[in-house]
Short mmCIF file of C-alpha atoms in Angstrom, two decimals:
data_model
loop_
_atom_site.label_atom_id
_atom_site.label_comp_id
_atom_site.label_asym_id
_atom_site.label_seq_id
_atom_site.Cartn_x
_atom_site.Cartn_y
_atom_site.Cartn_z
CA MET A 11 -0.03 -0.02 -0.02
CA THR A 12 1.47 3.36 -1.05
CA VAL A 13 0.27 6.89 -1.57
CA SER A 14 -0.04 6.05 -5.34
CA ASP A 15 -2.98 3.75 -4.55
CA THR A 16 -6.39 5.01 -5.66
CA ILE A 17 -8.76 5.07 -2.72
CA ALA A 18 -12.58 5.43 -2.41
CA ALA A 19 -14.92 5.94 0.48
CA ILE A 20 -18.44 7.14 1.34
CA SER A 21 -17.83 10.58 2.91
CA THR A 22 -21.25 11.19 4.32
CA PRO A 23 -22.57 9.67 7.61
CA PRO A 24 -24.22 6.22 7.50
CA GLY A 25 -27.96 6.15 7.26
CA GLU A 26 -30.66 7.54 4.97
CA GLY A 27 -30.65 10.99 3.52
CA ALA A 28 -31.31 13.00 0.35
CA ILE A 29 -27.71 12.71 -0.94
CA ALA A 30 -24.65 10.62 -0.22
CA LEU A 31 -21.13 11.60 -1.34
CA VAL A 32 -18.65 8.96 -2.64
CA ARG A 33 -15.12 10.22 -3.21
CA VAL A 34 -12.33 8.57 -5.26
CA SER A 35 -8.81 9.93 -4.99
CA GLY A 36 -5.58 8.87 -6.67
CA ALA A 37 -3.79 8.42 -9.97
CA ASN A 38 -6.54 6.25 -11.46
CA ALA A 39 -9.51 8.17 -10.06
CA ILE A 40 -10.60 9.66 -13.34
CA GLN A 41 -10.18 6.32 -15.19
CA ILE A 42 -12.35 4.64 -12.58
CA GLY A 43 -14.93 7.39 -13.13
CA ASN A 44 -14.83 6.60 -16.89
CA LYS A 45 -15.63 2.90 -16.11
CA ILE A 46 -18.72 3.49 -14.00
CA PHE A 47 -20.22 6.78 -15.25
CA ARG A 48 -22.51 7.21 -18.28
CA GLY A 49 -23.36 10.66 -19.46
CA LYS A 50 -22.93 13.10 -22.34
CA GLU A 51 -19.20 13.09 -21.64
CA GLU A 52 -16.72 10.84 -19.88
CA PRO A 53 -15.17 12.19 -16.65
CA SER A 54 -11.80 12.36 -18.41
CA GLN A 55 -13.29 15.07 -20.66
CA PHE A 56 -14.86 17.08 -17.76
CA ALA A 57 -13.58 20.49 -16.99
CA SER A 58 -12.26 20.56 -13.45
CA HIS A 59 -14.71 21.49 -10.62
CA VAL A 60 -17.81 21.27 -12.86
CA GLN A 61 -20.70 18.96 -12.02
CA HIS A 62 -22.30 16.63 -14.64
CA LEU A 63 -25.49 14.65 -14.43
CA GLY A 64 -25.41 10.98 -15.52
CA GLU A 65 -25.83 7.41 -14.30
CA ILE A 66 -23.69 5.01 -12.38
CA PHE A 67 -23.33 1.50 -13.63
CA SER A 68 -21.98 -1.70 -11.89
CA ALA A 69 -19.26 -3.96 -13.25
CA GLU A 70 -22.11 -6.11 -14.74
CA ASN A 71 -23.32 -3.00 -16.70
CA LYS A 72 -26.42 -2.77 -14.45
CA LEU A 73 -27.83 0.65 -13.59
CA ILE A 74 -27.25 1.59 -9.95
CA ASP A 75 -28.34 5.19 -9.62
CA GLN A 76 -28.62 8.58 -11.23
CA ALA A 77 -25.88 10.77 -9.92
CA VAL A 78 -24.00 14.07 -10.25
CA VAL A 79 -20.25 13.63 -10.82
CA SER A 80 -17.43 16.22 -10.72
CA VAL A 81 -13.71 15.86 -11.32
CA HIS A 82 -11.19 17.87 -9.34
CA ARG A 83 -7.82 17.65 -11.14
CA ALA A 84 -4.51 17.63 -9.30
CA PRO A 85 -3.13 19.67 -7.61
CA ALA A 86 -6.29 21.81 -7.21
CA SER A 87 -8.16 19.30 -5.10
CA TYR A 88 -8.64 18.54 -1.41
CA THR A 89 -6.07 15.71 -1.46
CA GLY A 90 -3.82 17.26 -4.08
CA GLU A 91 -4.46 14.26 -6.32
CA ASP A 92 -7.04 13.66 -9.00
CA LEU A 93 -10.35 13.51 -7.12
CA VAL A 94 -13.71 12.33 -8.35
CA GLU A 95 -16.82 13.13 -6.27
CA ILE A 96 -20.08 11.23 -6.86
CA SER A 97 -23.30 12.66 -5.35
CA CYS A 98 -25.81 9.86 -5.47
CA HIS A 99 -29.08 9.35 -3.59
CA GLY A 100 -28.57 8.92 0.10
CA GLY A 101 -29.90 5.43 0.68
CA THR A 102 -27.78 2.99 2.64
CA LEU A 103 -27.84 0.35 -0.08
CA VAL A 104 -27.47 2.62 -3.12
CA SER A 105 -24.46 4.43 -1.68
CA ALA A 106 -22.85 1.10 -0.80
CA LYS A 107 -23.47 -0.13 -4.37
CA VAL A 108 -21.85 2.98 -5.84
CA LEU A 109 -18.80 2.44 -3.57
CA GLU A 110 -18.70 -1.20 -4.54
CA ALA A 111 -18.62 -0.20 -8.24
CA CYS A 112 -15.65 2.07 -7.54
CA LEU A 113 -13.82 -0.68 -5.74
CA ARG A 114 -14.46 -3.23 -8.46
CA ALA A 115 -13.27 -0.72 -11.05
CA GLY A 116 -9.85 -0.54 -9.39
CA ALA A 117 -9.96 1.53 -6.19
CA ARG A 118 -9.43 0.21 -2.69
CA ALA A 119 -11.34 1.15 0.44
CA ALA A 120 -9.89 4.19 2.16
CA ARG A 121 -8.76 4.01 5.77
CA PRO A 122 -10.37 6.41 8.29
CA GLY A 123 -8.96 9.85 7.74
CA GLU A 124 -6.86 8.79 4.70
CA PHE A 125 -8.24 11.61 2.49
CA THR A 126 -6.97 14.19 4.98
CA GLU A 127 -3.75 12.23 5.39
CA ARG A 128 -3.10 12.50 1.68
CA ALA A 129 -3.86 16.21 1.80
CA PHE A 130 -1.14 16.54 4.41
CA LEU A 131 1.34 14.33 2.56
CA ASN A 132 0.74 16.27 -0.64
CA GLY A 133 1.33 19.67 1.04
CA LYS A 134 -2.26 20.85 0.89
CA MET A 135 -2.23 21.50 4.63
CA ASP A 136 0.19 21.23 7.55
CA LEU A 137 -0.14 18.82 10.46
CA THR A 138 -1.98 21.31 12.71
CA GLN A 139 -4.59 21.90 10.00
CA ALA A 140 -5.01 18.17 9.43
CA GLU A 141 -5.61 17.70 13.14
CA ALA A 142 -8.14 20.49 13.06
CA VAL A 143 -10.37 18.67 10.61
CA ILE A 144 -11.62 16.14 13.12
CA ASP A 145 -11.99 18.89 15.72
CA LEU A 146 -14.21 20.86 13.27
CA ILE A 147 -16.30 17.76 12.55
CA ARG A 148 -16.82 16.98 16.25
CA ALA A 149 -17.30 20.51 17.53
CA ARG A 150 -20.31 20.68 19.82
CA THR A 151 -20.20 24.34 20.83
CA ASP A 152 -19.58 27.69 19.11
CA LEU A 153 -16.33 28.10 20.91
CA ALA A 154 -15.06 24.66 19.85
CA LEU A 155 -16.13 25.43 16.25
CA ARG A 156 -14.39 28.76 16.25
CA SER A 157 -11.18 27.24 17.72
CA ALA A 158 -11.11 24.48 15.10
CA THR A 159 -11.87 26.89 12.27
CA GLU A 160 -8.95 29.17 13.29
CA GLN A 161 -6.62 26.16 13.48
CA LEU A 162 -7.86 24.94 10.03
CA GLU A 163 -7.07 28.35 8.62
CA GLY A 164 -3.46 27.82 9.67
CA ARG A 165 -3.13 30.24 12.59
CA LEU A 166 -1.48 27.74 14.87
CA GLY A 167 0.87 26.55 12.17
CA GLU A 168 1.81 30.11 11.39
CA GLN A 169 2.73 30.69 15.04
CA ILE A 170 4.86 27.60 15.09
CA ARG A 171 6.61 28.61 11.82
CA LYS A 172 7.44 32.00 13.33
CA ILE A 173 8.99 30.38 16.36
CA ARG A 174 10.97 28.04 14.11
CA ASP A 175 12.18 30.88 11.90
CA GLU A 176 13.36 32.88 14.94
CA LEU A 177 15.31 29.85 16.32
CA ILE A 178 16.87 29.23 12.94
CA ALA A 179 17.90 32.95 12.67
CA VAL A 180 19.64 32.73 16.05
CA LEU A 181 21.38 29.53 15.11
CA VAL A 182 22.53 30.84 11.73
CA HIS A 183 23.98 34.00 13.37
CA VAL A 184 25.94 31.98 15.93
CA ASN A 185 27.18 29.43 13.35
CA ALA A 186 28.28 32.19 10.93
CA SER A 187 30.28 33.94 13.64
CA ILE A 188 32.00 30.66 14.49
CA ASP A 189 32.60 29.35 10.95
CA PHE A 190 33.58 32.62 9.38
CA PRO A 191 35.55 34.67 11.89
CA GLU A 192 37.58 36.32 9.14
CA GLU A 193 34.40 37.95 7.78
CA GLY A 194 34.11 39.97 10.92
CA ILE A 195 30.59 38.59 11.80
CA ALA A 196 30.40 39.40 15.49
CA PRO A 197 27.97 37.29 17.48
CA ASP A 198 25.29 39.10 19.38
CA GLU A 199 26.28 40.01 22.88
CA ALA A 200 25.37 37.34 25.36
CA GLU A 201 22.53 39.36 26.93
CA THR A 202 20.98 40.09 23.58
CA LEU A 203 21.22 36.46 22.46
CA CYS A 204 19.69 35.22 25.72
CA ALA A 205 16.90 37.80 25.42
CA ARG A 206 15.96 36.51 21.93
CA ILE A 207 15.94 32.91 23.19
CA ASP A 208 13.93 33.85 26.28
CA ALA A 209 11.35 35.55 24.05
CA VAL A 210 11.00 32.36 22.02
CA ARG A 211 10.72 30.33 25.17
CA GLU A 212 7.85 32.54 26.39
CA GLU A 213 6.07 32.17 23.03
CA ILE A 214 6.37 28.37 23.32
CA ALA A 215 5.11 28.42 26.94
CA ALA A 216 2.13 30.56 25.84
CA LEU A 217 1.25 28.03 23.13
CA LEU A 218 1.58 25.12 25.56
CA ALA A 219 -0.69 26.90 28.03
CA THR A 220 -3.51 26.80 25.50
CA ALA A 221 -3.36 22.99 25.29
CA ALA A 222 -5.62 22.50 28.31
CA GLN A 223 -8.13 24.93 26.88
CA GLY A 224 -8.06 23.10 23.59
CA ARG A 225 -8.67 19.75 25.31
CA VAL A 226 -11.65 21.23 27.11
CA LEU A 227 -13.14 22.55 23.85
CA ARG A 228 -12.61 19.22 22.10
CA GLU A 229 -13.53 16.75 24.83
CA GLY A 230 -15.45 18.83 27.37
CA VAL A 231 -14.92 19.25 31.07
CA ARG A 232 -15.52 16.03 32.95
CA VAL A 233 -17.74 16.93 35.90
CA VAL A 234 -18.70 14.13 38.29
CA ILE A 235 -21.79 14.61 40.50
CA TYR A 236 -21.39 12.52 43.66
CA GLY A 237 -22.60 12.20 47.24
CA ALA A 238 -24.86 10.24 49.53
CA THR A 239 -28.03 8.62 48.30
CA ASN A 240 -31.09 10.90 47.97
CA ALA A 241 -28.96 14.08 48.14
CA GLY A 242 -30.31 15.22 44.78
CA LYS A 243 -27.60 14.17 42.33
CA SER A 244 -29.99 13.03 39.62
CA SER A 245 -32.26 16.04 40.17
CA LEU A 246 -29.25 18.34 39.64
CA LEU A 247 -28.36 16.56 36.44
CA ASN A 248 -31.93 16.93 35.20
CA ARG A 249 -31.90 20.67 36.09
CA LEU A 250 -28.63 21.34 34.34
CA LEU A 251 -29.77 19.52 31.19
CA GLY A 252 -33.15 21.21 31.21
CA TYR A 253 -35.15 17.99 30.89
CA ASP A 254 -35.80 14.81 32.88
CA ARG A 255 -32.96 12.45 31.78
CA VAL A 256 -32.77 10.48 34.98
CA ILE A 257 -35.51 8.84 37.15
CA VAL A 258 -35.80 10.69 40.43
CA SER A 259 -37.23 8.84 43.43
CA ASP A 260 -37.35 8.96 47.20
CA THR A 261 -36.13 5.37 47.18
CA HIS A 262 -32.43 5.17 48.11
CA GLY A 263 -30.04 3.73 45.56
CA THR A 264 -32.11 4.46 42.48
CA THR A 265 -28.98 5.23 40.38
CA ARG A 266 -26.73 2.24 40.12
CA ASP A 267 -24.62 3.05 37.06
CA MET A 268 -22.99 6.16 35.69
CA ILE A 269 -25.09 8.31 33.38
CA GLU A 270 -23.28 10.80 31.15
CA GLU A 271 -24.77 13.75 29.27
CA THR A 272 -23.22 16.90 27.79
CA VAL A 273 -24.46 20.38 28.45
CA ASN A 274 -23.32 23.64 26.78
CA LEU A 275 -22.42 26.26 29.40
CA ASP A 276 -21.57 29.56 27.61
CA GLY A 277 -19.84 27.77 24.80
CA VAL A 278 -17.97 25.23 26.94
CA PRO A 279 -19.05 21.58 26.62
CA VAL A 280 -19.47 20.10 30.15
CA ARG A 281 -19.70 16.37 30.40
CA LEU A 282 -21.95 15.66 33.46
CA LEU A 283 -21.73 12.27 35.11
CA ASP A 284 -24.42 11.25 37.55
CA THR A 285 -23.14 8.47 39.79
CA ALA A 286 -24.47 5.89 42.26
CA GLY A 287 -24.89 7.25 45.75
CA LEU A 288 -22.18 6.56 48.26
CA ARG A 289 -23.32 4.29 51.16
CA ALA A 290 -22.68 0.88 52.60
CA SER A 291 -24.61 -1.59 50.48
CA GLU A 292 -25.16 -5.33 50.52
CA SER A 293 -26.44 -5.37 46.99
CA GLU A 294 -23.84 -6.64 44.56
CA LEU A 295 -25.22 -4.47 41.77
CA GLU A 296 -25.26 -1.32 43.85
CA SER A 297 -21.74 -2.10 45.23
CA GLU A 298 -20.46 -2.23 41.65
CA GLY A 299 -22.03 1.12 40.94
CA ILE A 300 -20.41 2.66 44.02
CA ALA A 301 -17.02 1.23 42.87
CA ARG A 302 -17.48 2.92 39.54
CA THR A 303 -18.30 6.16 41.28
CA GLU A 304 -15.09 6.04 43.23
CA LYS A 305 -13.08 5.34 40.05
CA SER A 306 -14.74 8.18 38.17
CA LEU A 307 -13.78 10.63 40.91
CA GLN A 308 -10.13 10.00 40.16
CA LEU A 309 -10.60 10.93 36.49
CA ALA A 310 -12.74 13.98 37.08
CA ASP A 311 -11.72 17.53 36.07
CA LEU A 312 -14.21 18.82 38.64
CA ARG A 313 -16.21 17.08 41.39
CA LEU A 314 -19.60 18.29 42.57
CA HIS A 315 -20.10 16.92 46.06
CA ILE A 316 -23.87 17.04 46.71
CA ALA A 317 -25.35 16.97 50.22
CA ASP A 318 -28.79 17.37 51.70
CA ARG A 319 -28.72 20.52 53.92
CA ASN A 320 -32.03 19.47 55.53
CA ALA A 321 -30.21 16.39 57.06
CA PRO A 322 -27.34 16.21 59.50
CA ARG A 323 -23.84 16.62 58.12
CA PRO A 324 -22.21 13.28 57.21
CA ALA A 325 -19.14 12.33 59.14
CA HIS A 326 -16.81 12.34 56.07
CA PHE A 327 -17.41 16.11 55.63
CA ASN A 328 -15.51 16.84 58.86
CA GLY A 329 -12.13 15.85 57.30
CA ARG A 330 -12.49 17.34 53.85
CA LYS A 331 -9.97 19.85 52.47
CA GLU A 332 -11.54 23.26 51.96
CA ASP A 333 -8.83 24.38 49.59
CA ASP A 334 -9.41 21.57 47.04
CA GLN A 335 -9.73 23.48 43.79
CA ASN A 336 -11.21 20.53 41.94
CA GLU A 337 -14.17 20.06 44.17
CA LEU A 338 -17.30 22.11 44.89
CA VAL A 339 -19.56 21.33 47.79
CA VAL A 340 -23.22 21.87 46.87
CA LEU A 341 -25.96 21.87 49.55
CA ASN A 342 -29.21 20.90 47.92
CA LYS A 343 -32.80 21.51 49.15
CA SER A 344 -32.43 25.17 50.15
CA ASP A 345 -36.22 25.37 49.96
CA LEU A 346 -36.25 23.41 53.25
CA PRO A 347 -34.87 24.40 56.72
CA GLU A 348 -31.12 23.95 57.11
CA ASP A 349 -29.86 21.56 59.72
CA ASN A 350 -27.73 23.17 62.41
CA ASP A 351 -24.77 21.00 61.41
CA TRP A 352 -24.40 23.05 58.29
CA ASN A 353 -24.27 26.46 60.03
CA ASN A 354 -21.47 28.61 58.54
CA PHE A 355 -20.33 25.73 56.35
CA PRO A 356 -18.68 27.08 53.13
CA ALA A 357 -20.73 25.75 50.25
CA LEU A 358 -23.05 26.66 47.43
CA ARG A 359 -26.69 26.38 48.42
CA ILE A 360 -29.20 25.43 45.77
CA SER A 361 -32.70 23.96 45.37
CA CYS A 362 -33.18 21.50 42.53
CA LEU A 363 -36.93 21.84 43.15
CA THR A 364 -37.20 25.57 42.72
CA GLY A 365 -34.04 26.27 40.71
CA GLU A 366 -32.64 28.62 43.33
CA GLY A 367 -28.92 29.05 43.13
CA LEU A 368 -28.43 27.18 39.89
CA PRO A 369 -27.27 30.22 37.80
CA GLN A 370 -24.66 30.86 40.44
CA LEU A 371 -23.58 27.18 40.37
CA GLN A 372 -23.13 27.31 36.58
CA LYS A 373 -20.92 30.39 36.85
CA VAL A 374 -18.77 28.76 39.53
CA ILE A 375 -18.41 25.58 37.34
CA LEU A 376 -17.17 27.77 34.49
#
């Protein structure tokens, strides 16, 4: 398998729709188009980037579908190679049949992401832009979309190239002063040279500092909601989502497995995990749920520790660290009287029943 192979794939999501897109890329893409397409002209005679209506036939010369076909000639294509795009009807079977016709005509099935890989290998985009393609596809919020779009435009790559050029300039100056002393090329004074290198180091540090923000925009903030049974964990999840996703009951131990949903808070995707309530349990099923809760707490970006302010304070609250930056204590049921054990206890007070305190909680999460 080499880059010279001609590849084909369905580029639209699986399922039914009005249109499905089948792409063929490589040295033999246009010849494959000639074999399967019937119209007024053969694809080899098409002007680049112009769509033509015709019909797609199988290797047995049987009609598969009516389609619109365009040829994108190298290097002015997404992959930098000859590229044929077939827009057929979006049925699951018909698109599969069109792809099969391409494969039987000489193409091979593309690996996931191989069209973008070829675009990178053929110099159509740099590595940062290639990585931005999947971020753009998977963006779930406006901020994530904007970040991916800027990276796809090459802004990150441009910053990296500037850093590289500055380091090369410093290296060239030092090497020239060493290799050609007779030319009178004096190296920069030590302080000036160090200042240039320090400036580059600061630029690199600033770029690295954005990595965490990028991960948040791509993957979302992992927020684990945990606490004792019947504290209001599932009610809080439902409130933050804006609809009843989880069954809420007065019965203890209703939630026995982790439930994950994503909510958009001011452009930041927040992955909320509702967990099994922490308590001593003889039920094997509930015990497994509690074990999963404890494991999820170790992987959380933020922990929301929910407690019932109407009930006495649990013993494990007495030894907690108040300076834990990755945990927020949330006292639920502020619509009910507060037990004396919680007097002057530093925590956010909310009511999942009335919605009191929820806007403030969202701000603190952000």
